[in-house]
């Protein structure tokens, strides 16, 4: 009993600390709550995020501010069609004075990488980035180097332009646990942005709230959040319904599905729910945690048929229909 009380107290203190982190970030960033929550959650689980929408919506500034508040190293890489793998991970450079080759490390050696407009880079660069994302290591010539923990990639994708862009391979898309669509802010939020930029914006300094070690401690704490068998059954049914709609009374959706959710997304759904429980000072996951984020996570890797596109049904609408028909045991 004492051990459980100690865990609850630790969770409560962590939730309060995370609230302070978000408040500190909002000293610099107006709005973007969904993006901030997504980055924080996947940072604790060491997963990667794909961010999509047009430029100039404070994506880079948001990531930079988060890195300062959490005291993590941050590098931004502008992806271009002529980018080479060595520009991303590093290379061997010859020193004529010593007659020796020396490894020169490049931007991937950090805690948070912002891969800006990732869909502009050619396949060789994508391959080098994929190793870092999947294995948390890079290979330079015949040597392999481990990346520092925590390590996450936040990639932006410009959906507007098609010239000199490349479609991301399915294997790489599968490494992004979530795609965040950063939309325009509403009129009132944008008004506050304009006021801030024209007053004290450039003088605002954010303070460090979390340390790198505390981030690693939170990763350990999340493993102690309890998930009941009923929750596992509920999530299993949701995922299986995306593959076999007929088995759940969703015959009308069967023609819309090409490929259902993979086990990787099953795992990420539970992990996200654990962070929501922690942020709400709970040591257990409830069904509402799953409902809150299911469409955000699962829709990213759900492949719909051409009939769904023709009928105007998107992946989030499909997931919501599934949620309406799955009973909580």
XYZ file of N, CA, C and O in Angstrom, residues 242 252-260 302-315 318:
100
model
N -10.413 -2.480 -37.634
C -9.898 -1.798 -38.826
C -9.459 -2.804 -39.887
O -9.257 -2.428 -41.044
N -20.814 -2.138 -43.718
C -20.825 -1.010 -44.648
C -19.455 -0.344 -44.787
O -19.214 0.421 -45.721
N -18.525 -0.636 -43.867
C -17.185 -0.045 -43.933
C -16.176 -0.965 -44.608
O -15.051 -0.550 -44.895
N -16.559 -2.204 -44.846
C -15.611 -3.199 -45.362
C -15.017 -2.787 -46.703
O -13.830 -2.999 -46.966
N -15.811 -2.191 -47.564
C -15.326 -1.815 -48.890
C -14.361 -0.631 -48.854
O -13.677 -0.344 -49.841
N -14.329 0.058 -47.712
C -13.493 1.249 -47.612
C -12.078 0.962 -47.116
O -11.232 1.850 -47.139
N -11.809 -0.240 -46.637
C -10.523 -0.522 -46.018
C -9.612 -1.306 -46.959
O -10.024 -2.297 -47.566
N -8.387 -0.835 -47.124
C -7.369 -1.533 -47.922
C -6.421 -2.307 -46.998
O -6.215 -3.491 -47.163
N -5.850 -1.573 -46.038
C -4.976 -2.203 -45.050
C -5.325 -1.651 -43.669
O -5.446 -0.432 -43.493
N -5.446 -2.544 -42.689
C -5.772 -2.128 -41.328
C -4.539 -1.721 -40.539
O -3.429 -1.598 -41.071
N -3.593 4.055 -41.469
C -4.739 3.320 -41.998
C -4.846 3.618 -43.492
O -4.926 4.775 -43.899
N -4.813 2.583 -44.309
C -4.855 2.764 -45.767
C -6.261 2.455 -46.263
O -6.725 1.319 -46.178
N -6.928 3.494 -46.759
C -8.294 3.339 -47.251
C -8.308 3.056 -48.748
O -7.343 3.360 -49.462
N -9.399 2.511 -49.215
C -9.549 2.175 -50.634
C -9.934 3.416 -51.435
O -10.275 4.472 -50.880
N -9.929 3.260 -52.759
C -10.335 4.355 -53.635
C -11.816 4.690 -53.451
O -12.232 5.828 -53.662
N -12.597 3.689 -53.052
C -14.018 3.935 -52.822
C -14.228 4.906 -51.667
O -15.147 5.725 -51.691
N -13.375 4.801 -50.652
C -13.469 5.728 -49.514
C -13.176 7.153 -49.962
O -13.861 8.106 -49.562
N -12.152 7.299 -50.802
C -11.805 8.627 -51.318
C -12.946 9.184 -52.163
O -13.321 10.358 -52.043
N -13.530 8.310 -52.990
C -14.631 8.741 -53.859
C -15.851 9.167 -53.055
O -16.568 10.106 -53.426
N -16.085 8.486 -51.921
C -17.245 8.796 -51.090
C -16.948 9.860 -50.027
O -17.791 10.150 -49.181
N -15.740 10.408 -50.047
C -15.393 11.488 -49.132
C -15.177 11.047 -47.701
O -15.339 11.847 -46.766
N -14.781 9.785 -47.496
C -14.530 9.273 -46.145
C -13.033 9.281 -45.879
O -12.267 8.642 -46.591
N -12.605 10.023 -44.850
C -11.181 10.014 -44.519
C -10.910 9.055 -43.355
O -11.836 8.489 -42.762
N -9.619 8.874 -43.028
C -9.214 7.881 -42.034
C -9.760 8.204 -40.638
O -10.168 7.302 -39.901
N -13.320 7.205 -40.406
C -13.405 5.746 -40.342
C -13.178 5.276 -38.907
O -13.945 4.456 -38.378
